[in-house]
XYZ file of C-alpha atoms in Angstrom:
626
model
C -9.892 6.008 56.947
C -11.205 2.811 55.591
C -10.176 1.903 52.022
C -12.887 3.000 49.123
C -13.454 0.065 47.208
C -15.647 -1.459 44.333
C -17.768 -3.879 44.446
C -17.269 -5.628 40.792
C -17.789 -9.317 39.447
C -14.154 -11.098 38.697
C -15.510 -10.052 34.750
C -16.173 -6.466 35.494
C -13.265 -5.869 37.352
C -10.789 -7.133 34.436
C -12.093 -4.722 31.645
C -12.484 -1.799 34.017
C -8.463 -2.194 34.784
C -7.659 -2.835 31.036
C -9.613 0.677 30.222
C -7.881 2.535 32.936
C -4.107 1.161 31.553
C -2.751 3.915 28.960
C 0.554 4.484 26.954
C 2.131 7.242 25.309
C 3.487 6.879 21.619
C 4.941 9.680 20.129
C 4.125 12.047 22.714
C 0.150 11.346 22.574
C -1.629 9.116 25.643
C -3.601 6.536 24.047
C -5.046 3.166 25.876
C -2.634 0.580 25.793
C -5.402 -1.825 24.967
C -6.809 -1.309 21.389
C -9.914 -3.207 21.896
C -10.783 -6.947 20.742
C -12.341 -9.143 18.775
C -14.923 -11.775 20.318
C -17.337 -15.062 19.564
C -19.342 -15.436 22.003
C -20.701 -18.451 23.864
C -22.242 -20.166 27.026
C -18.680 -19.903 28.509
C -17.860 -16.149 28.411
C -21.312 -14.208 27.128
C -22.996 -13.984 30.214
C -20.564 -12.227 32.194
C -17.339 -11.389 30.343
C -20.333 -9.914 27.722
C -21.967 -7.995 30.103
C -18.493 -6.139 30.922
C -17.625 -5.458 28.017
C -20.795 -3.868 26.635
C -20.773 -1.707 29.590
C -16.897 -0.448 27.955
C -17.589 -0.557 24.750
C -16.838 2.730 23.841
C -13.405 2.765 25.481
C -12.569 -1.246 24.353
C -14.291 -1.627 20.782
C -14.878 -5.337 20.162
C -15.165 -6.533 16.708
C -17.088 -9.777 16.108
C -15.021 -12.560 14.640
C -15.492 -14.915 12.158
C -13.227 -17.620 13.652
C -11.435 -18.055 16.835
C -8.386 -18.295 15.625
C -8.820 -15.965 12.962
C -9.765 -13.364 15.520
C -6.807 -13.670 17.646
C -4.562 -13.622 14.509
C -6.059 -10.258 13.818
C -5.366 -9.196 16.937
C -1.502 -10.404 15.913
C -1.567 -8.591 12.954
C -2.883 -5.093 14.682
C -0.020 -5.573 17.733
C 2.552 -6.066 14.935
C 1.771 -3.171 13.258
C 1.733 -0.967 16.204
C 5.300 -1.890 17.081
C 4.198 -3.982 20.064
C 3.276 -0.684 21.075
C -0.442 -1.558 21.651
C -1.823 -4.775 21.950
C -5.615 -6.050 21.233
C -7.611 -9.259 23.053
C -9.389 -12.211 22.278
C -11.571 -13.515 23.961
C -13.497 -17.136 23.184
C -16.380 -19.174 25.008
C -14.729 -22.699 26.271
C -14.018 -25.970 23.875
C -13.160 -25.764 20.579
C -13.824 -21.979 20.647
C -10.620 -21.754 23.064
C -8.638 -24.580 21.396
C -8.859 -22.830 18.410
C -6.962 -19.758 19.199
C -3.545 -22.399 20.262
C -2.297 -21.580 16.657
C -2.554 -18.164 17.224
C -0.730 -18.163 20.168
C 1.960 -20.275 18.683
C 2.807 -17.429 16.436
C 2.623 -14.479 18.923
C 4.945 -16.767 21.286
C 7.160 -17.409 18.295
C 7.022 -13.987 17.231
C 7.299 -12.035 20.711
C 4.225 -10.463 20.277
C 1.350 -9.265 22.329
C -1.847 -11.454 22.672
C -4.186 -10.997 25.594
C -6.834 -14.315 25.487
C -9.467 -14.207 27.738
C -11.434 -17.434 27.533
C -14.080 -19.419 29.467
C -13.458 -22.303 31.620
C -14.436 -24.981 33.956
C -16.778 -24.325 36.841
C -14.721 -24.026 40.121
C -16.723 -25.407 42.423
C -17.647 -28.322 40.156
C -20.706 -28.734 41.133
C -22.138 -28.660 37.504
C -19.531 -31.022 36.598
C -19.274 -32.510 33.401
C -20.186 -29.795 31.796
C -20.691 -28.916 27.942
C -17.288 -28.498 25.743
C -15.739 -29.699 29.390
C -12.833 -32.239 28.539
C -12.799 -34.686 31.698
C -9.163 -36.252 33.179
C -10.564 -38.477 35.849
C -6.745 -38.352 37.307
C -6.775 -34.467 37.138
C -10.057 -33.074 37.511
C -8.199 -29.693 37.691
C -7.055 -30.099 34.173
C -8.764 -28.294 31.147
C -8.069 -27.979 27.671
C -6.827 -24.283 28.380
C -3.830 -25.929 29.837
C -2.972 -26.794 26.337
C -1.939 -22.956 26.230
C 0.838 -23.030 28.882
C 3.506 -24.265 25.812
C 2.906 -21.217 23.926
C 2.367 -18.188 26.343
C 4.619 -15.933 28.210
C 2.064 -16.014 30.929
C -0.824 -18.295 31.796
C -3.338 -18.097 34.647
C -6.727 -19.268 35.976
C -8.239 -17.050 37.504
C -9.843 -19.060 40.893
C -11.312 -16.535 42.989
C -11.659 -12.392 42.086
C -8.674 -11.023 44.039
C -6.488 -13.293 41.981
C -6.758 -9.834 39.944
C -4.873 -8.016 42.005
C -2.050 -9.972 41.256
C -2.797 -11.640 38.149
C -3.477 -8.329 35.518
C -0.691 -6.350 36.409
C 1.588 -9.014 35.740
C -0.208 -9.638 32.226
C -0.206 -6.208 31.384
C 4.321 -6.033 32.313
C 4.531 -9.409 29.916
C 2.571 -7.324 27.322
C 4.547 -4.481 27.303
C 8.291 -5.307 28.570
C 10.538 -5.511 25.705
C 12.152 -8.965 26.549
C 9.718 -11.007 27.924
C 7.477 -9.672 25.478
C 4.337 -12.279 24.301
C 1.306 -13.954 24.621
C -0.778 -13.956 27.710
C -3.594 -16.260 28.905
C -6.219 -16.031 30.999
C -8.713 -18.889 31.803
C -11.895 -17.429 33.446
C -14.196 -19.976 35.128
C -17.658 -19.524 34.189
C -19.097 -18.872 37.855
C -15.626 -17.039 39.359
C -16.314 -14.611 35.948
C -19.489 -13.229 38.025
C -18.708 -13.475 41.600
C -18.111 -10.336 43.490
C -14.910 -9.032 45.337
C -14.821 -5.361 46.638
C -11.933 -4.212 44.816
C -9.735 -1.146 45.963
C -10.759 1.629 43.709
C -7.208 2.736 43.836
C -6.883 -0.266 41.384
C -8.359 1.148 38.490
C -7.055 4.293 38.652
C -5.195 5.150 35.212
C -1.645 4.288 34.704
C 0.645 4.849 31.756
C 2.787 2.992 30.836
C 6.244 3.788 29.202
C 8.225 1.501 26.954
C 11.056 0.557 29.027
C 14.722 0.971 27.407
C 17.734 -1.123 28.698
C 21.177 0.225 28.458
C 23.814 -2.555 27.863
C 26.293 -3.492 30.548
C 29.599 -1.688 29.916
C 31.900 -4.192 30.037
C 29.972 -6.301 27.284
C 29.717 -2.880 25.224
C 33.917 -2.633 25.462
C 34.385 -6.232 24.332
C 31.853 -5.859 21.464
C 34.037 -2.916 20.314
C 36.912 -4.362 20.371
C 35.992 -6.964 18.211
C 34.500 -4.793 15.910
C 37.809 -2.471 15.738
C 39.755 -5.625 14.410
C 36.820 -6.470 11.514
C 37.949 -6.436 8.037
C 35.079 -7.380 6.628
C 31.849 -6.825 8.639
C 28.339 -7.198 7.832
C 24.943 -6.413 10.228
C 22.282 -8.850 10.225
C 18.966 -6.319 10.814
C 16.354 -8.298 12.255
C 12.558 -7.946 13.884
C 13.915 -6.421 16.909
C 15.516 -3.023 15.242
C 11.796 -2.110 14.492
C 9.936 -3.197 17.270
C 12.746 -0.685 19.566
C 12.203 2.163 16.715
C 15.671 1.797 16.257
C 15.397 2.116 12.293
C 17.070 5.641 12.642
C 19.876 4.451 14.980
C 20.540 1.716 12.637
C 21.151 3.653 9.039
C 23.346 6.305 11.079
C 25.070 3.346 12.829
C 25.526 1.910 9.415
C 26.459 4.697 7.549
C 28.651 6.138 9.979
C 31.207 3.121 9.755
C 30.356 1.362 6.593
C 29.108 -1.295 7.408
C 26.711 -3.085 5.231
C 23.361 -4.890 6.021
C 21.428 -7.689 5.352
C 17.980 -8.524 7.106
C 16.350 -10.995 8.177
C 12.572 -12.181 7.537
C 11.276 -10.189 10.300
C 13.595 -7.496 9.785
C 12.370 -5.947 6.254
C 12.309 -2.888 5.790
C 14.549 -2.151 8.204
C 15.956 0.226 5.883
C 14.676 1.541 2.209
C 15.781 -0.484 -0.927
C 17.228 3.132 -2.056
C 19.814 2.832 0.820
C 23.228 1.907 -0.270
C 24.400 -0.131 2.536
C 21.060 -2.503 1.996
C 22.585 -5.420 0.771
C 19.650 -7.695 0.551
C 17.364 -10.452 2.688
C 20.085 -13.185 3.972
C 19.562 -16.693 4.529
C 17.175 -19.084 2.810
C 14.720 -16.979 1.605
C 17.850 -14.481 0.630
C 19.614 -13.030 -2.285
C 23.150 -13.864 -3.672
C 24.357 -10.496 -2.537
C 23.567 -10.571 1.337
C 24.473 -14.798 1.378
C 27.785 -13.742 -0.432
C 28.584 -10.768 2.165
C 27.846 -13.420 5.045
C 29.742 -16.079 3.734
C 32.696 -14.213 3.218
C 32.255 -11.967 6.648
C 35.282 -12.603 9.803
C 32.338 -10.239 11.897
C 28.929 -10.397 11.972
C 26.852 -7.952 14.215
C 23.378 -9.234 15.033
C 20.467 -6.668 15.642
C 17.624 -7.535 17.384
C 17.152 -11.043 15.739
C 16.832 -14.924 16.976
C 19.097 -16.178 14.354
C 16.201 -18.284 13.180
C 17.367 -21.232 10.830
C 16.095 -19.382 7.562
C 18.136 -16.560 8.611
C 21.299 -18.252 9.331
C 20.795 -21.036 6.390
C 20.691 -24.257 9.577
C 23.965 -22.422 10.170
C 25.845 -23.052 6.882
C 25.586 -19.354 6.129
C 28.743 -17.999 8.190
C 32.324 -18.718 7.796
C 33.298 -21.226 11.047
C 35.614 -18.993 12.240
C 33.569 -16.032 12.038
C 32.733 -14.054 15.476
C 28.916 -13.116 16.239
C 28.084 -10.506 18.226
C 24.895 -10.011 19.244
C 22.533 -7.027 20.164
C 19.497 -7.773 22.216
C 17.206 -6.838 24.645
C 16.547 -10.522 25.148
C 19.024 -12.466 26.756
C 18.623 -15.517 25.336
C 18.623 -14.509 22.296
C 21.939 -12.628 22.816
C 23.507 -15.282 23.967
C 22.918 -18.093 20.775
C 25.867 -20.318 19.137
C 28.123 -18.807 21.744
C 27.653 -15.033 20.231
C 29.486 -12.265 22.136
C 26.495 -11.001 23.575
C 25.868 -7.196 24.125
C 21.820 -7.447 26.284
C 20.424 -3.524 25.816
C 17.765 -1.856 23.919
C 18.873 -1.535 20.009
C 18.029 2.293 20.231
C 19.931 2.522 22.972
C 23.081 -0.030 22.274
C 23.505 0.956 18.566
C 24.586 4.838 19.439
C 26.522 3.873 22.773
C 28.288 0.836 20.551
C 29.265 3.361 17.642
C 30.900 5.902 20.252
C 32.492 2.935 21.354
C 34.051 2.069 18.047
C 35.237 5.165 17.796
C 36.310 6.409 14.164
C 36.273 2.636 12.805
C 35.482 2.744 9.097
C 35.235 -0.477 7.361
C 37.990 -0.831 4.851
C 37.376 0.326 1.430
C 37.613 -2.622 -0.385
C 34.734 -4.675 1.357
C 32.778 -1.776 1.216
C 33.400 -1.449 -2.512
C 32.220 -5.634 -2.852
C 29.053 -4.736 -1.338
C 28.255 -2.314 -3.522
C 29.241 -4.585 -6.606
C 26.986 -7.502 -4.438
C 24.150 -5.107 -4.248
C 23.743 -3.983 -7.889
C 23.955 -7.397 -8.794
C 20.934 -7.632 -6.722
C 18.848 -4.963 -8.153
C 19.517 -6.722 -11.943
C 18.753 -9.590 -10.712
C 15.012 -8.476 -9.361
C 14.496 -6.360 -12.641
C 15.019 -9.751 -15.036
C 13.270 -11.839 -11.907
C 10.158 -9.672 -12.292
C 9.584 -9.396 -15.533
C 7.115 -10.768 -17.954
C 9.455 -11.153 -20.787
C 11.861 -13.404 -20.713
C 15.878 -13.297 -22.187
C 14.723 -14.369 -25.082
C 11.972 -11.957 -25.805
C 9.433 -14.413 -24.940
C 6.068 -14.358 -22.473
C 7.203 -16.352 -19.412
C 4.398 -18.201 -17.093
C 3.326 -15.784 -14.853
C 5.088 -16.512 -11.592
C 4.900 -14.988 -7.783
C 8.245 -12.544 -9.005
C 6.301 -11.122 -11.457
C 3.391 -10.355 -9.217
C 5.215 -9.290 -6.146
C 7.283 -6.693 -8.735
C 4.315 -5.518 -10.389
C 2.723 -4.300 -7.073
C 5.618 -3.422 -5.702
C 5.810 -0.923 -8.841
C 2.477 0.535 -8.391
C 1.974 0.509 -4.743
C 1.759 3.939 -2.916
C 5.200 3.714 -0.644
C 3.497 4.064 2.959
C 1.027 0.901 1.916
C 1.654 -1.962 3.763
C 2.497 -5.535 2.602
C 1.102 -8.681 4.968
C 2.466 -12.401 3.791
C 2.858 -15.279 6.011
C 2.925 -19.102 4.571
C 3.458 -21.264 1.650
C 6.218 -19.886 -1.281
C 4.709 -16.151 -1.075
C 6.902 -15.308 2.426
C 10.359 -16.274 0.343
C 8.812 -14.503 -2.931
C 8.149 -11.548 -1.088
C 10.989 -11.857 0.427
C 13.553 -11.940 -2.035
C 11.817 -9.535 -4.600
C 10.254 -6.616 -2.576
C 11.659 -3.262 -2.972
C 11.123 -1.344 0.033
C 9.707 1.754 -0.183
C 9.161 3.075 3.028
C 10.201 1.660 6.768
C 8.083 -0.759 8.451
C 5.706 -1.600 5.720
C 6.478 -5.098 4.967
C 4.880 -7.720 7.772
C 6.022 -11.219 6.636
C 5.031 -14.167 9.501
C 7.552 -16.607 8.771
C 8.705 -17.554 12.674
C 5.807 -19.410 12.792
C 5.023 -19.671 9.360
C 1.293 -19.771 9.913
C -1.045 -20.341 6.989
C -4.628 -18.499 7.218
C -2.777 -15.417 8.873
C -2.632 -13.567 5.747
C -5.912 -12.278 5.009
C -6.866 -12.497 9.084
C -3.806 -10.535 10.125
C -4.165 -8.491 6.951
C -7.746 -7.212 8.730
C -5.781 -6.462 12.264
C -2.636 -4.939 10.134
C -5.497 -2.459 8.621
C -7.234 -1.388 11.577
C -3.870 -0.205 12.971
C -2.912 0.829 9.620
C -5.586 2.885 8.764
C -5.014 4.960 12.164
C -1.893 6.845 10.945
C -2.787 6.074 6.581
C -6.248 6.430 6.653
C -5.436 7.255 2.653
C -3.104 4.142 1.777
C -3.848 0.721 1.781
C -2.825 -2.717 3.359
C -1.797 -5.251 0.362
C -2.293 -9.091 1.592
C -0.547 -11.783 -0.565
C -1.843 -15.274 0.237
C -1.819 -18.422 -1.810
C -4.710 -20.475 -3.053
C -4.106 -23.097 -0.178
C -4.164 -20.392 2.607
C -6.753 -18.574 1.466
C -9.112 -22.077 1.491
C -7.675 -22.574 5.051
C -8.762 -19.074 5.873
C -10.680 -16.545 4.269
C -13.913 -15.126 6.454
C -12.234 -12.402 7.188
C -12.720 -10.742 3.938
C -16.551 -10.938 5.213
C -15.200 -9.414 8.726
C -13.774 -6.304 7.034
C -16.150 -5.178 4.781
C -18.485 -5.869 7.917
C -16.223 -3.361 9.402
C -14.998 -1.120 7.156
C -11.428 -2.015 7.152
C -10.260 -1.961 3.267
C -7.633 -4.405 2.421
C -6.624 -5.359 -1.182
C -6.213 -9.160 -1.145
C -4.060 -10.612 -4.345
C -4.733 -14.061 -4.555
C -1.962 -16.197 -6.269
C -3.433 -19.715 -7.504
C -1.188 -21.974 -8.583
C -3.107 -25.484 -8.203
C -2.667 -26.484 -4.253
C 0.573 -26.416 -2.120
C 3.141 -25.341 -4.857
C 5.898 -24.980 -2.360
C 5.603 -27.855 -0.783
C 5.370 -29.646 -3.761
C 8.920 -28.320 -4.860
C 10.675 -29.280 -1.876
C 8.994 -32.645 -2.857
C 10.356 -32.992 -6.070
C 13.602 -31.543 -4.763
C 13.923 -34.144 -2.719
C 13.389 -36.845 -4.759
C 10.331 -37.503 -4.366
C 7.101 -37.614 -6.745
C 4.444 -35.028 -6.816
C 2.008 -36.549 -4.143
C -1.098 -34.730 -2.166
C 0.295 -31.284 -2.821
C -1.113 -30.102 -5.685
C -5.073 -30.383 -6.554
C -3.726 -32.716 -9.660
C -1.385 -35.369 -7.741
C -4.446 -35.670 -4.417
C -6.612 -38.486 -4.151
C -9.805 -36.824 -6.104
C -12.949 -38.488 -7.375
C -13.341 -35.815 -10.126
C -11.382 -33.803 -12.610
C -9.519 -31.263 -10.576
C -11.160 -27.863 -11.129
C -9.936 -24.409 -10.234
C -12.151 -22.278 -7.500
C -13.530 -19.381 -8.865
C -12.018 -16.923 -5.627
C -13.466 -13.810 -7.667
C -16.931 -15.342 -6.694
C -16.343 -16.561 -3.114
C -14.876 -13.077 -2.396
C -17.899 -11.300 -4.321
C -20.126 -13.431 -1.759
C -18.423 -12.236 1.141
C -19.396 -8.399 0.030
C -15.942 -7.726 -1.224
C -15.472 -5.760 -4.705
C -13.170 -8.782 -6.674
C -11.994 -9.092 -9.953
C -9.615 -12.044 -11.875
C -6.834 -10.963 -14.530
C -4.565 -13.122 -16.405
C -1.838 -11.110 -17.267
C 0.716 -9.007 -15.580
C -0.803 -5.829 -17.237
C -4.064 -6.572 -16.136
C -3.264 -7.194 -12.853
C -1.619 -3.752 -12.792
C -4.804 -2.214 -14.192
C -7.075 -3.769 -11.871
C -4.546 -2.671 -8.637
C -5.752 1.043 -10.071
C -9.075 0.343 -9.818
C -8.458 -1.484 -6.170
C -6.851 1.494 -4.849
C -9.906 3.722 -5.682
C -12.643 0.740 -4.169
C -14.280 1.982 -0.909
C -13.960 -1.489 0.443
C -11.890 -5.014 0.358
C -10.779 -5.772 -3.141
C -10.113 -9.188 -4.130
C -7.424 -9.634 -7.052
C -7.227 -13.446 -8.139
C -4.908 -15.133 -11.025
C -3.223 -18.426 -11.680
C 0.479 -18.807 -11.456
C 2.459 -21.497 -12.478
C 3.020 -24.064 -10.090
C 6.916 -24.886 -11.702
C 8.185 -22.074 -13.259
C 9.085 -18.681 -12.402
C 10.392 -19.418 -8.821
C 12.771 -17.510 -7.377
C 16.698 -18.976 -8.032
C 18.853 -17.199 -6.378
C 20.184 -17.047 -2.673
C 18.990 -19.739 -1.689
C 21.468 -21.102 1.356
C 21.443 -24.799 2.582
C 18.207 -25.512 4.689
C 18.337 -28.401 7.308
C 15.194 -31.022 6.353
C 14.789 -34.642 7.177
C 15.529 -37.009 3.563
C 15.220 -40.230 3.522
C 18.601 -42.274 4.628
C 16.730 -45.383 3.367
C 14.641 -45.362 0.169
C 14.314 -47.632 -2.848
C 14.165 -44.933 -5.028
C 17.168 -43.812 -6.642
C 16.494 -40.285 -6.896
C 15.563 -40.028 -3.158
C 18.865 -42.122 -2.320
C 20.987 -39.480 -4.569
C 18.730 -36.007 -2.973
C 19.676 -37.077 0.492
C 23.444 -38.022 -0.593
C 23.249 -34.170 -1.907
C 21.450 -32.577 1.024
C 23.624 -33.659 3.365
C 26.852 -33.160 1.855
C 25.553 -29.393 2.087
C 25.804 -29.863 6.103
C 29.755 -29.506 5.414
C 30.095 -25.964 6.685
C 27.357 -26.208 9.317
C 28.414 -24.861 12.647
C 27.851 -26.889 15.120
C 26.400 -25.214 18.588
C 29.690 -21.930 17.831
């Protein structure tokens, strides 16, 4: 019998197989792609458009703002789904594609899953140059979507139609597969996008997909043991990874069962509840005393499912020299970093077979008992950190700390928190109490400003489809929120509540303190030290946000702030929060490891020739590719 087959365009054939691929989570079968977000122009209206209108019931698209807004959204949904389900983006050609290389930057950095779908170049060239088309007269096969090919897992141009056959599939495993896990790109050709193929109907029948789960090797397993066995003073490092393989569970019983206590990483809050008495704090740069000190001091340290990014491991200053890593991953190069003992397996998996492993090993008593001491140090650390009063019964500047703790103390436990760039990722960081797992989504692998708000509106709609009742809190700077803010417009446009709090503290605060920390004089940070032809003025965000259709409101005092996060919570849409924070005071102290940045060797300033004498003398205890 002769194959049955569809006749399709290249455009039509791509959603159809996207709406027929399907995943289970938590014993339901739901489509493995959520949707997308879309601008449309001249390079992927016409055809990719008329697809997708014809599935727009089973692949909502949401109009975007910004290109690379859109696909941070997308970002922001995928993250809070687990990297269980994944959302598209899809652009016109140009700028509209260039755009979304940012985004993809931080779903490559992140492991995250990004489908782009984006116009390009006519194939035959017969058109040729066209608009938005960026000529190489050495390489007229060259287009600016090559750009992308640095920061995706996988990257295609799709030529002719049955490059499909091949082509999706192989997106769809980098989407989904645990390791390879990331961004995907696909450049459609503005006439291939509407030429026919008769596809085998076989093709789009549904599929479901399963996250795949691999064991660890047994003879790395027995050696990771047998390290452990001989610890005296262990510590876990709980990164990204532990969530994204819903290993939270297998981690606390891990944990608990042999005593060992845990720091996270950036990516890894809220790997377990601030309540939990092995939670020892955020470690590294952005860390407290209490997990740096356990690190410091560790002869074992067992990584989780992180990269051992620099702000985790403090440029590598943070460990002892002679301390052994071992390392838990389902990535292999990840295991393998600074010469780790590396143990490649699923975290849900590895953690259980690892702790059968170890057998009865119990950390000894009197590390167990430092922790604890390291940990309530901690907590009285965040209560005086936090608060508006200072020692000496004074009103202190109001400061990020005091913010972050006044939210954290009113916020309903399943809400989620969304930061990325500037000084409110370490803030939030080093002063959020977590209340529930999962809730805290802090970009800082690519430390993207304008993801906040943008992957604040993606966090929602994925938020929304389990807490329809709580709420997704974004924190974002003054500075970010300029770079980036339309998407307050996009979700009241779509009925995706966020509450944004809006911390103004003159320009790029942060910045401007490793400036002065450095030596070096305030310069083009803040609003005050830029090249301005006027006084430097304050924007009123209450305003812009009211313009955008938002409900928004500005305080000026921790109370009030609290007060209007009441009335927030009961809004029926986006709720903009805005204040000014000082730009000197009030940051957060202490746990702050060294940080490897470029100073001046040269300078004729003195107090640029004395930073970089004391920068680098913190490089002592560096380790050094071990």
């Amino acid at each position: 019998m002769a194959e049955k087959t569809l006749r399709l365009t290249m455009a039509q054939a791509l959603v159809r197989y996207l709406a027929a691929q399907f995943v289970e989570i938590d014993g339901q079968t739901v489509r493995f792609c959520a949707g997308g977000f879309g601008i449309f122009g001249h390079g992927n209206v016409t055809c990719l458009g008329e697809a997708l209108y014809n599935h727009r019931d089973e692949l909502p698209l949401w109009r975007g703002q910004n290109e690379q807004s859109m696909a941070m959204a997308a970002i922001g949904y995928a993250k809070q789904q687990l990297r269980r389900r994944f959302m598209f983006a899809t652009t016109s050609a140009g700028p509209g594609t260039t755009n979304m290389l940012t985004s993809a930057g931080i779903a490559h950095t992140n492991r995250l899953p990004l489908l782009m779908l984006s116009g390009d170049a006519f194939v035959t060239r017969l058109p040729d140059p066209v608009l938005q088309q960026v000529e190489h007269p050495g390489n007229p096969s060259l287009s600016v979507n090559d750009a992308f090919k640095s920061v995706t897992r996988y990257w295609d141009r799709i030529t002719h139609p049955a490059q499909l056959l091949q082509s999706l599939p192989a997106a769809v495993n980098t989407l989904i597969d645990p390791a390879d896990c990331g961004p995907v790109f696909l450049g459609l050709p503005q006439d291939v996008q509407g030429w026919a193929y008769d596809y085998p109907e076989k093709f789009f029948e549904p599929k479901i997909h399963y996250m795949r789960r691999q064991a660890a090797d047994g003879h790395e397993l027995a050696a990771a043991a047998e390290r452990l066995k001989s610890a005296e003073r262990p510590v876990i490092i709980a990164g990204g990874g532990v969530q994204y393989s819903l290993a939270t569970k297998e981690l606390r019983e891990f944990a608990h069962k042999h005593r060992i206590p845990v720091v996270e990483t950036i990516a890894g809050r809220a790997n377990l509840v601030y309540g939990d008495d092995l939670n020892c704090g955020p470690i590294g740069v952005t860390g407290s005393n209490s997990a740096n000190n356990l690190a410091k001091d560790a002869d074992v340290i067992l990584a989780v499912g992180t990269r051992l990014q620099d702000f985790t491991t403090g440029s590598w200053t943070a460990f002892a020299e002679d301390a052994d890593i071992v390392s838990v991953n389902v990535g292999r190069h990840d295991a393998g970093k600074h010469m780790a003992l590396p143990v490649v397996g699923d975290a849900k998996l590895t953690l259980p077979d690892l702790s059968e492993a170890l057998g009865s090993y119990v950390t000894p008593s009197g590390w167990v008992e430092r922790a604890a001491h390291e940990r309530a140090d901690w907590g009285m650390y965040l209560d005086e950190n936090a608060s508006p009063i200072g020692k000496d019964g004074s009103n202190r500047p109001m400061s990020y700390a005091q913010v972050i703790g006044a939210i954290n103390e009113v916020c309903d436990a399943e809400d989620r928190v969304v930061a990325a760039a500037g000084g409110l990722p370490a803030e939030v960081t080093a002063n959020w109490r977590t209340k529930s797992l999962g809730s805290v989504d802090v970009e800082f692998g690519f430390s993207c400003m304008g993801y906040e708000i943008a992957g604040g509106w993606g966090a929602r709609l994925g938020h929304q489809e389990k807490h329809p009742d709580q709420d997704t809190i974004v924190f974002v700077g003054d500075g970010s929120y300029l770079l980036m803010n339309s998407d307050i417009y996009s979700s009241v446009l779509a009925g995706t509540k966020m509450i944004v709090v809006v911390c103004d503290n003159g320009g790029f605060a942060v910045i401007n303190k490793l400036q002065n920390n450095t030596g070096n004089e305030s310069f083009n940070n803040l609003i005050s030290d830029c090249k301005i032809a006027v006084e430097p003025f304050a924007v009123d965000f209450e305003a812009h946000a009211r313009a955008m259709g938002a409900n928004a409101e500005t305080v000026h005092s921790i109370a009030e702030l609290k007060d209007a996060f009441a009335r927030a919570k009961q809004s029926d849409r986006t709720y903009v929060i805005s204040m000014q924070v000082d730009a000197f005071e009030g940051w957060t102290q202490e746990g702050h490891t060294w940080w490897e940045v470029g100073t001046p060797e040269v300078s004729n300033s003195e107090r640029v020739r004395k930073a970089h004498e004391d920068w680098e003398a913190g490089r002592a205890p560096q380790r050094k590719g071990v």
